[in-house]
Amino acid sequence: MDQYFTNLGVLPELQQLSIRSKQHKQAGLTAQALAANRRSQAAEASRSHRDQLLRAKRLRHAPYDSFSLGPSHTVQPESPKTRIMQLVTSISAASTSPRDKHKALRALRQLLSEGDALLLAAAQAGAGTCLAKSLVIRHNSAVELKTVFEAAWAITTMAAGPAESVAAVLPTAPLLILLLRCTSTHVAEQSAWALGKITPNADLELEKAGLNVLIG
């Protein structure tokens, strides 16, 4: 057969056509492989993105105690009770700057609003003592008055809680009575609110003392 085409003088052209046909076929297969590879990579990227979204969603709804990021490791987030202990320690430390003390008291006050369990944790951590010390005005600066205001607010919250929480802040009552005459209206009003929560649990003499300051 090849001899026939050779005699016709067209064998070289047929051979070239055959070669080009094979090349086109291979190119077509290569393009299909590349397209399949691209589809596979796109599918893998989509799965990876979906897994990341699911993982992020799980982390947002994870409990306080711990959450898992996979079989290889586990992250232990800081619990609110641990945070309260840290804040009480920071507020009580003599080395804490006035601004940092104010920030710590505000953070503590915000945490105390999250339930009785945290009020009890604060009482057990010694919050009553550090709050009492925070009610003392020495320099009458703006930061100090803000700190006293936060302390009085935290005391108000603890005084509205369970018995152990109330007992922890009862000793602050005499200091709160003195603050009823504070030059800062905000501090005086918050101190009055705190006393309103404490006095039902305090003795009669303490209650009279507070009333005398208010009407005196």
Short mmCIF file of C-alpha atoms in Angstrom, two decimals:
data_model
loop_
_atom_site.label_atom_id
_atom_site.label_comp_id
_atom_site.label_asym_id
_atom_site.label_seq_id
_atom_site.Cartn_x
_atom_site.Cartn_y
_atom_site.Cartn_z
CA MET A 1 0.00 0.00 0.00
CA ASP A 2 2.85 2.37 0.87
CA GLN A 3 4.44 1.56 -2.47
CA TYR A 4 1.23 2.56 -4.18
CA PHE A 5 1.23 5.99 -2.53
CA THR A 6 4.95 6.29 -3.15
CA ASN A 7 4.38 5.72 -6.85
CA LEU A 8 1.72 8.42 -6.74
CA GLY A 9 4.22 10.75 -5.04
CA VAL A 10 1.90 11.57 -2.11
CA LEU A 11 3.34 9.33 0.62
CA PRO A 12 5.38 12.13 2.26
CA GLU A 13 2.28 14.33 2.45
CA LEU A 14 0.24 11.47 3.96
CA GLN A 15 2.95 10.80 6.52
CA GLN A 16 2.96 14.49 7.48
CA LEU A 17 -0.82 14.45 7.82
CA SER A 18 -0.59 11.38 10.06
CA ILE A 19 1.99 13.05 12.26
CA ARG A 20 -0.06 16.24 12.55
CA SER A 21 -3.16 14.18 13.35
CA LYS A 22 -1.36 12.42 16.17
CA GLN A 23 -0.07 15.74 17.49
CA HIS A 24 -3.54 17.25 17.44
CA LYS A 25 -4.92 14.20 19.22
CA GLN A 26 -2.22 14.40 21.90
CA ALA A 27 -2.84 18.12 22.30
CA GLY A 28 -6.52 17.41 22.75
CA LEU A 29 -5.77 14.82 25.42
CA THR A 30 -3.37 17.24 27.13
CA ALA A 31 -6.00 20.00 27.15
CA GLN A 32 -8.53 17.59 28.64
CA ALA A 33 -6.04 16.58 31.32
CA LEU A 34 -5.29 20.21 32.13
CA ALA A 35 -9.00 21.03 32.32
CA ALA A 36 -9.61 18.03 34.58
CA ASN A 37 -6.70 19.12 36.75
CA ARG A 38 -8.09 22.63 37.00
CA ARG A 39 -11.51 21.28 37.97
CA SER A 40 -9.90 19.08 40.63
CA GLN A 41 -7.95 22.02 42.06
CA ALA A 42 -11.07 24.21 42.12
CA ALA A 43 -13.04 21.48 43.91
CA GLU A 44 -10.25 21.06 46.47
CA ALA A 45 -10.09 24.82 47.08
CA SER A 46 -13.87 24.91 47.55
CA ARG A 47 -13.73 22.05 50.07
CA SER A 48 -10.90 23.75 51.94
CA HIS A 49 -12.82 27.04 52.09
CA ARG A 50 -15.94 25.25 53.31
CA ASP A 51 -13.95 23.45 56.01
CA GLN A 52 -12.47 26.75 57.18
CA LEU A 53 -15.92 28.32 57.44
CA LEU A 54 -17.24 25.35 59.41
CA ARG A 55 -14.22 25.45 61.71
CA ALA A 56 -14.67 29.17 62.31
CA LYS A 57 -18.37 28.63 63.06
CA ARG A 58 -17.52 25.90 65.58
CA LEU A 59 -15.00 28.16 67.30
CA ARG A 60 -17.54 30.98 67.62
CA HIS A 61 -20.01 28.65 69.35
CA ALA A 62 -17.45 26.71 71.40
CA PRO A 63 -17.97 26.53 75.20
CA TYR A 64 -15.78 28.57 77.55
CA ASP A 65 -13.75 25.62 78.87
CA SER A 66 -12.09 24.36 75.69
CA PHE A 67 -12.50 23.82 71.98
CA SER A 68 -10.70 21.65 69.48
CA LEU A 69 -9.09 22.79 66.27
CA GLY A 70 -8.47 19.24 65.10
CA PRO A 71 -6.93 15.98 66.24
CA SER A 72 -3.45 17.46 66.63
CA HIS A 73 -4.02 20.20 69.21
CA THR A 74 -6.55 21.83 71.54
CA VAL A 75 -6.77 25.50 72.58
CA GLN A 76 -7.71 26.29 76.16
CA PRO A 77 -9.32 29.76 76.22
CA GLU A 78 -9.24 31.94 79.31
CA SER A 79 -12.35 31.36 81.43
CA PRO A 80 -14.30 34.30 82.90
CA LYS A 81 -13.55 33.09 86.43
CA THR A 82 -9.83 33.06 85.69
CA ARG A 83 -10.14 36.51 84.20
CA ILE A 84 -11.85 37.78 87.36
CA MET A 85 -9.01 36.49 89.51
CA GLN A 86 -6.48 38.21 87.25
CA LEU A 87 -8.40 41.48 87.37
CA VAL A 88 -8.69 41.41 91.17
CA THR A 89 -4.96 40.78 91.42
CA SER A 90 -4.23 43.64 89.04
CA ILE A 91 -6.52 46.06 90.87
CA SER A 92 -4.97 45.15 94.23
CA ALA A 93 -1.36 45.47 93.03
CA ALA A 94 0.37 48.66 94.18
CA SER A 95 2.35 48.75 90.94
CA THR A 96 -0.77 49.09 88.78
CA SER A 97 -1.03 52.57 87.24
CA PRO A 98 -4.20 54.62 87.83
CA ARG A 99 -5.25 54.24 84.19
CA ASP A 100 -4.68 50.49 84.18
CA LYS A 101 -6.54 50.20 87.47
CA HIS A 102 -9.50 52.05 85.98
CA LYS A 103 -9.50 49.76 82.93
CA ALA A 104 -9.29 46.66 85.14
CA LEU A 105 -12.18 47.84 87.32
CA ARG A 106 -14.32 48.54 84.27
CA ALA A 107 -13.58 45.07 82.88
CA LEU A 108 -14.39 43.51 86.27
CA ARG A 109 -17.64 45.43 86.54
CA GLN A 110 -18.67 44.24 83.06
CA LEU A 111 -17.90 40.61 83.88
CA LEU A 112 -19.90 40.78 87.11
CA SER A 113 -23.05 41.45 85.12
CA GLU A 114 -22.88 38.01 83.50
CA GLY A 115 -24.45 36.01 86.32
CA ASP A 116 -24.33 34.77 89.92
CA ALA A 117 -21.53 32.29 89.21
CA LEU A 118 -19.17 35.13 88.41
CA LEU A 119 -20.36 37.14 91.41
CA LEU A 120 -19.45 34.21 93.64
CA ALA A 121 -16.11 33.85 91.87
CA ALA A 122 -15.40 37.54 92.51
CA ALA A 123 -16.30 37.20 96.19
CA GLN A 124 -14.03 34.18 96.56
CA ALA A 125 -11.21 36.00 94.74
CA GLY A 126 -11.28 38.86 97.27
CA ALA A 127 -13.07 41.42 95.13
CA GLY A 128 -14.74 42.96 98.18
CA THR A 129 -11.40 44.07 99.63
CA CYS A 130 -9.99 45.46 96.39
CA LEU A 131 -13.25 47.31 95.68
CA ALA A 132 -13.21 48.87 99.15
CA LYS A 133 -9.65 50.11 98.60
CA SER A 134 -10.70 51.52 95.24
CA LEU A 135 -13.29 53.76 96.89
CA VAL A 136 -10.64 55.93 98.56
CA ILE A 137 -10.10 59.29 96.85
CA ARG A 138 -6.60 60.71 97.32
CA HIS A 139 -5.96 63.11 94.46
CA ASN A 140 -9.45 63.84 93.14
CA SER A 141 -8.18 63.43 89.58
CA ALA A 142 -10.46 62.60 86.68
CA VAL A 143 -9.04 59.09 86.34
CA GLU A 144 -9.37 58.48 90.07
CA LEU A 145 -13.01 59.61 90.10
CA LYS A 146 -13.76 57.32 87.16
CA THR A 147 -12.11 54.47 89.06
CA VAL A 148 -14.21 55.13 92.15
CA PHE A 149 -17.33 55.26 90.00
CA GLU A 150 -16.53 51.85 88.45
CA ALA A 151 -15.84 50.40 91.90
CA ALA A 152 -19.16 51.69 93.26
CA TRP A 153 -20.97 50.24 90.23
CA ALA A 154 -19.28 46.87 90.73
CA ILE A 155 -20.30 46.93 94.40
CA THR A 156 -23.90 47.69 93.37
CA THR A 157 -23.91 44.61 91.16
CA MET A 158 -22.39 42.36 93.83
CA ALA A 159 -24.82 43.65 96.46
CA ALA A 160 -27.70 42.51 94.25
CA GLY A 161 -26.32 38.98 93.99
CA PRO A 162 -26.31 35.88 96.21
CA ALA A 163 -25.58 36.02 99.94
CA GLU A 164 -21.84 35.36 99.65
CA SER A 165 -21.51 38.14 97.10
CA VAL A 166 -23.44 40.57 99.31
CA ALA A 167 -21.37 39.68 102.36
CA ALA A 168 -18.17 40.42 100.43
CA VAL A 169 -19.15 44.06 99.84
CA LEU A 170 -20.88 44.85 103.13
CA PRO A 171 -17.67 46.35 104.61
CA THR A 172 -17.68 48.96 101.83
CA ALA A 173 -20.82 50.63 103.22
CA PRO A 174 -19.03 53.21 105.46
CA LEU A 175 -16.86 54.32 102.53
CA LEU A 176 -19.89 54.59 100.29
CA ILE A 177 -21.57 56.82 102.88
CA LEU A 178 -18.60 59.19 102.75
CA LEU A 179 -18.82 59.25 98.95
CA LEU A 180 -22.39 60.58 99.11
CA ARG A 181 -20.76 64.00 99.53
CA CYS A 182 -18.29 63.51 96.70
CA THR A 183 -17.76 66.49 94.40
CA SER A 184 -18.54 64.21 91.46
CA THR A 185 -22.29 63.87 91.03
CA HIS A 186 -21.82 60.59 89.17
CA VAL A 187 -19.80 59.07 92.02
CA ALA A 188 -22.26 60.31 94.66
CA GLU A 189 -25.27 58.94 92.78
CA GLN A 190 -23.66 55.56 92.13
CA SER A 191 -22.65 55.34 95.79
CA ALA A 192 -26.26 55.98 96.75
CA TRP A 193 -27.37 53.18 94.41
CA ALA A 194 -24.84 50.83 95.97
CA LEU A 195 -25.99 51.71 99.47
CA GLY A 196 -29.58 51.11 98.41
CA LYS A 197 -28.61 47.52 97.60
CA ILE A 198 -26.46 47.04 100.70
CA THR A 199 -28.56 48.64 103.47
CA PRO A 200 -31.28 45.94 103.53
CA ASN A 201 -28.49 43.61 104.64
CA ALA A 202 -26.68 46.09 106.93
CA ASP A 203 -27.43 46.98 110.53
CA LEU A 204 -29.79 49.79 111.49
CA GLU A 205 -27.03 52.16 112.68
CA LEU A 206 -25.27 51.98 109.33
CA GLU A 207 -28.52 52.67 107.53
CA LYS A 208 -29.16 55.71 109.73
CA ALA A 209 -25.67 57.01 109.04
CA GLY A 210 -26.27 56.87 105.33
CA LEU A 211 -29.61 58.65 105.64
CA ASN A 212 -28.08 61.39 107.79
CA VAL A 213 -25.51 62.12 105.11
CA LEU A 214 -28.17 62.25 102.43
CA ILE A 215 -30.42 64.69 104.30
CA GLY A 216 -27.67 66.53 106.20
#
